Coordinates of C-alpha atoms in Angstrom, one line a residue:
X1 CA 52.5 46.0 79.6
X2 CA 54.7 47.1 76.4
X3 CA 54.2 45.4 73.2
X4 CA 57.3 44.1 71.5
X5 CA 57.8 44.9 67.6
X6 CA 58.5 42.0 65.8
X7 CA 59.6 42.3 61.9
X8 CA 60.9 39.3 59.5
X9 CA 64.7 39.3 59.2
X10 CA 65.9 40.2 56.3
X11 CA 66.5 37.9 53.6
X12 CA 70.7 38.2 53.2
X13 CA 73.6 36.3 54.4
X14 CA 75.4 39.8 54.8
X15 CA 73.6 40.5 58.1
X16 CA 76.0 39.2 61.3
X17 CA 73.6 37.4 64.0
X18 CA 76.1 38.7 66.5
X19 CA 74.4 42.0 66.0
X20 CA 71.0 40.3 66.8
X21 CA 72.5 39.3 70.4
X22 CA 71.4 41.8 72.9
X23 CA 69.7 40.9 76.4
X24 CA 66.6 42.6 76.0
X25 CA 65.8 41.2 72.2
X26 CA 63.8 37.9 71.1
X27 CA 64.4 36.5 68.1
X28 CA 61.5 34.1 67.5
X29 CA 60.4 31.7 64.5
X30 CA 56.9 31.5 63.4
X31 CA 55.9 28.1 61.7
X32 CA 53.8 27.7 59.1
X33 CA 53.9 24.2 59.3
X34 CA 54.6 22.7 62.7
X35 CA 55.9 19.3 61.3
X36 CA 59.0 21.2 59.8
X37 CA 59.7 22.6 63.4
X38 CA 60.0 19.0 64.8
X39 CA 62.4 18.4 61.9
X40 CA 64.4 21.1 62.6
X41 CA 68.2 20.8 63.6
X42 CA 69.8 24.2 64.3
X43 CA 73.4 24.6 63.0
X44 CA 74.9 27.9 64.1
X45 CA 75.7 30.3 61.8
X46 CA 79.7 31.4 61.3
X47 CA 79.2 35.2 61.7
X48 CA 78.0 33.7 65.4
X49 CA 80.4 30.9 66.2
X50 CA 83.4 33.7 65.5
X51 CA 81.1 36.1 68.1
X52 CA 80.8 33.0 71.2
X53 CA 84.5 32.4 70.6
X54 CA 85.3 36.0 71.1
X55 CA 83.4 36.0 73.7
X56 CA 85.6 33.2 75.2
X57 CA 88.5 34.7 75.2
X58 CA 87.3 37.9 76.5
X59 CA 86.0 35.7 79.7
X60 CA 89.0 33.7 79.8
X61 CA 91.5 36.6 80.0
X62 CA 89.1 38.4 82.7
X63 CA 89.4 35.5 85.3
X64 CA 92.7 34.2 84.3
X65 CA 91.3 31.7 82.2
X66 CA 89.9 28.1 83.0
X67 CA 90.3 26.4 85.9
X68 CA 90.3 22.4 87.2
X69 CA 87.6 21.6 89.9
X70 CA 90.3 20.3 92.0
X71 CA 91.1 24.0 92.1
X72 CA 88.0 25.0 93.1
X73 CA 87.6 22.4 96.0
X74 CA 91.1 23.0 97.3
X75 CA 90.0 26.7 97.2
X76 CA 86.5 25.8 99.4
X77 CA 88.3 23.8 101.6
X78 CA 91.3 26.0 102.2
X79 CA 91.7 28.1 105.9
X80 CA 90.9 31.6 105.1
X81 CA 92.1 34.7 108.0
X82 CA 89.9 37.1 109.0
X83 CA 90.6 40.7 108.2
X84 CA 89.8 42.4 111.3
X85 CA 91.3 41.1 115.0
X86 CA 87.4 40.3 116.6
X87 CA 88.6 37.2 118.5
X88 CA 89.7 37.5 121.4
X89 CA 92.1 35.7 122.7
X90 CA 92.0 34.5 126.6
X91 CA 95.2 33.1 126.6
X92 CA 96.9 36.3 125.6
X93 CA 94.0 38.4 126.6
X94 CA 94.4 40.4 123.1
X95 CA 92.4 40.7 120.1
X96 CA 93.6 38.5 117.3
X97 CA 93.0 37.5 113.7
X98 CA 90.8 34.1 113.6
X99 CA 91.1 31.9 110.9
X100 CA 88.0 29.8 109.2
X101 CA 87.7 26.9 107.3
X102 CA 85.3 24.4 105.7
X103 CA 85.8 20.9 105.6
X104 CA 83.7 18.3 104.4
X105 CA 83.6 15.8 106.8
X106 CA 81.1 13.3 104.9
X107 CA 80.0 13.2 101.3
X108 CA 77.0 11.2 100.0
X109 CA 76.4 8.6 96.9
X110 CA 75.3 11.3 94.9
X111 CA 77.3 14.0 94.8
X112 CA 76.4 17.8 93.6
X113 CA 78.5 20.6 93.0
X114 CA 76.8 23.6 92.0
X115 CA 79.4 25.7 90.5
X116 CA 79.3 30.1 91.0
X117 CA 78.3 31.6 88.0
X118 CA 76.6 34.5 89.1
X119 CA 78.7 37.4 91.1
X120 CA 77.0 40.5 92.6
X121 CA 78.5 43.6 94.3
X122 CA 77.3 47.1 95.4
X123 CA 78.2 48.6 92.1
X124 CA 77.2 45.8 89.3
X125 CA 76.2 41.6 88.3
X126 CA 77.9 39.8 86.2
X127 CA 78.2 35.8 84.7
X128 CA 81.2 34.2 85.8
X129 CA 81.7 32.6 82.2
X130 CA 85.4 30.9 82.9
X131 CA 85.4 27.3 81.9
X132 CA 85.9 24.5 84.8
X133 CA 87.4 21.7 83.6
X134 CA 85.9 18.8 85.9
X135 CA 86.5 14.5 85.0
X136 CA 83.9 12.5 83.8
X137 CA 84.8 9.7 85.7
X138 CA 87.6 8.7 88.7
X139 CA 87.0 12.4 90.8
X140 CA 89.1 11.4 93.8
X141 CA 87.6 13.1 96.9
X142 CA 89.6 11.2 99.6
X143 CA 92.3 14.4 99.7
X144 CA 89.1 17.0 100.7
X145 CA 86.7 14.9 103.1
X146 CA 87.5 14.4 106.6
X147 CA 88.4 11.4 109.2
X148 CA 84.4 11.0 109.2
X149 CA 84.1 10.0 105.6
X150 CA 87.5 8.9 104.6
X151 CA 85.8 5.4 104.2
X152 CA 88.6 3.3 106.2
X153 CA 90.1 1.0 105.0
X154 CA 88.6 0.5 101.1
X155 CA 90.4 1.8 98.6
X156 CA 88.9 4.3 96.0
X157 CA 85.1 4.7 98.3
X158 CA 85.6 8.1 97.5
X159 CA 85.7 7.7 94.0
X160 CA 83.2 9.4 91.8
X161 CA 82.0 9.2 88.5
X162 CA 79.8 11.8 86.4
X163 CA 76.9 11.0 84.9
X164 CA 74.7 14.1 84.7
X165 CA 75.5 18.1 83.9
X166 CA 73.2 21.2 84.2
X167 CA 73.8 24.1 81.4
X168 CA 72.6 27.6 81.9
X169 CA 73.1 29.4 78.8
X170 CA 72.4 33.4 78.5
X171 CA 73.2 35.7 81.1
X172 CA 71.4 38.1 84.2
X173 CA 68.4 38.9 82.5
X174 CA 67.6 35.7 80.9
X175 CA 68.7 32.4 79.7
X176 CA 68.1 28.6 78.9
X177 CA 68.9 25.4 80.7
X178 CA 69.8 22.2 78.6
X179 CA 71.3 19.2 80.3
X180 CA 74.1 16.3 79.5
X181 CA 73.3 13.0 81.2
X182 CA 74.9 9.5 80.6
X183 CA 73.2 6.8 79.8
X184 CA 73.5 3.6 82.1
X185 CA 72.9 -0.2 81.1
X186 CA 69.9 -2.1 82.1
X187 CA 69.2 -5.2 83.1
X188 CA 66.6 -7.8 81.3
X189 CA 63.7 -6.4 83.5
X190 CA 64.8 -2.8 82.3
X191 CA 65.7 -1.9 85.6
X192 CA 68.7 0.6 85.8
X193 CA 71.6 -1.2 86.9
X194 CA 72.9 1.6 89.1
X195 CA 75.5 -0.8 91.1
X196 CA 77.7 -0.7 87.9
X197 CA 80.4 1.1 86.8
X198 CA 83.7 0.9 85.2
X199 CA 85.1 4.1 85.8
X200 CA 85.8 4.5 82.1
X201 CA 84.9 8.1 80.7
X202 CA 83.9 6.9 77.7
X203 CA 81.8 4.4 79.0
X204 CA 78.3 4.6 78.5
X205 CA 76.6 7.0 75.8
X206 CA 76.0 10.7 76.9
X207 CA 72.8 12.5 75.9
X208 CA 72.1 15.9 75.2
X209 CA 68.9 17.0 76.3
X210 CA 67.1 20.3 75.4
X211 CA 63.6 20.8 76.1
X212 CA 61.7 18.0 74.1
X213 CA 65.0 17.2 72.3
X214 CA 67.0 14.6 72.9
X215 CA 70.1 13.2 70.8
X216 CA 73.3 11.4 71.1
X217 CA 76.7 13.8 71.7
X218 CA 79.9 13.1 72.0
X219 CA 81.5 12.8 75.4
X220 CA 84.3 15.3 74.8
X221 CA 81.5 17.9 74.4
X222 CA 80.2 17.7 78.1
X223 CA 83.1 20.0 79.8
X224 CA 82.1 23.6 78.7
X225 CA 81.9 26.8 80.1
X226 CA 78.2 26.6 80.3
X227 CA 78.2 23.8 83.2
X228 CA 76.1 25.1 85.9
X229 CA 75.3 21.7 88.0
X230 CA 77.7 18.5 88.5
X231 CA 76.1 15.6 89.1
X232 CA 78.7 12.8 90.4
X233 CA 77.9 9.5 91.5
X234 CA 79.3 7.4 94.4
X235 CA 81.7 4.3 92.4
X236 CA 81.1 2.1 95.7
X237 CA 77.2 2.7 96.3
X238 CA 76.4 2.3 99.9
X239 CA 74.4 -1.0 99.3
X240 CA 70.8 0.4 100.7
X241 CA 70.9 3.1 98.2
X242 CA 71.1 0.5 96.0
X243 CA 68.0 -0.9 96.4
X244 CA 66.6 2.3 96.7
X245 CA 67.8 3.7 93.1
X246 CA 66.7 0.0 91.8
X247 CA 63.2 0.0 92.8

């Protein structure tokens, strides 16, 4: 294998990180004393913050800039004709252009929508950075799913509520995961009481989690362009899932 050079950085505020960013350089931190490390709260620094925001914009005017998940499941959902006339027709007895479609017919209590951030073609990869703007709490899916899971007659059983997102931060060659999950309330036995919820966005605390760190956040901070995974949560639990996500 190669050996990778490593030299201290340079004792001056005059040097941008930005210029540090490149996908094939580490940046790592040698401590002395491993109790400062667990100490340690990471601010960024401004020559950076001005580089991610650039960044941003550059992404945002590529694709048009951010779109709603509704948007994105009204896309996934929506009839799509095929280029070339392979389907035969025996009614006509010509070739014509078929049409295909998805449609979810069921969806389950927990609900995940892994969002595309990764696009490869014949000529080059890239990260799909544009910003989805998805609710915390109240995602109606009664307008995508079918007669199967429309739920009859109960109003809002197709109503979700977030409480968990996945993060992939970095691009192709490398990156790091950190997650935002929301707390729920417990009962006096500690159990999770999983049956409840408001369908308030600001109810409950959200946490940000990243690696053995863990701290409160605010909830406004949980749509970014970073979200990978959603993880949404049935409103009206089917009632054996919840004695299964009890015990």
């Amino acid at each position: 294998g190669h050996r990778a050079k490593a030299w201290p950085l340079p004792r001056s505020s005059r040097v941008p990180v930005a210029n540090l960013q490149h996908n094939r350089l580490l940046v790592a931190v040698d401590w002395r004393e491993p109790s400062a490390y667990a100490r340690w709260r990471p601010q960024p620094h401004p020559s950076y913050t001005a580089h991610a925001a650039q960044q941003r914009r550059k992404g945002a005017s590529a694709f048009g800039g951010g779109v709603s998940l509704r948007d994105c499941l009204a896309a996934f959902t929506s009839p799509q004709e095929l280029e070339e006339a392979s389907w035969y027709c025996s009614r006509c007895r010509e070739h014509r252009k078929g049409i295909i479609a998805v449609e979810l017919w069921r969806v389950p209590d927990i609900f995940v929508v892994h969002i595309k951030r990764f696009n490869s073609t014949a000529r080059f990869r890239e990260k799909i950075r544009t910003r989805v703007d998805f609710p915390l709490a109240s995602l109606d899916m009664s307008e995508f799913v079918g007669g199967g899971g429309s739920g009859g007659a109960v109003r809002g059983a197709l109503m979700y509520d977030l409480y968990a997102v996945s993060n992939h931060i970095g691009g192709l060659t490398g990156g790091h995961y950190t997650a935002f999950c929301r707390s729920s309330p417990c009962g006096p036995d500690g159990v999770e009481e999983v049956a409840v919820s408001s369908g308030d966005a600001s109810d409950g605390t959200w946490l940000h989690f990243d690696d053995e760190f863990v701290e409160e956040m605010p909830a406004d901070r949980v749509v970014s362009e970073a979200a990978y995974v959603l993880f949404y949560r049935r409103r009206r639990l089917t009632p054996s899932n919840i004695i299964n996500m009890s015990v």
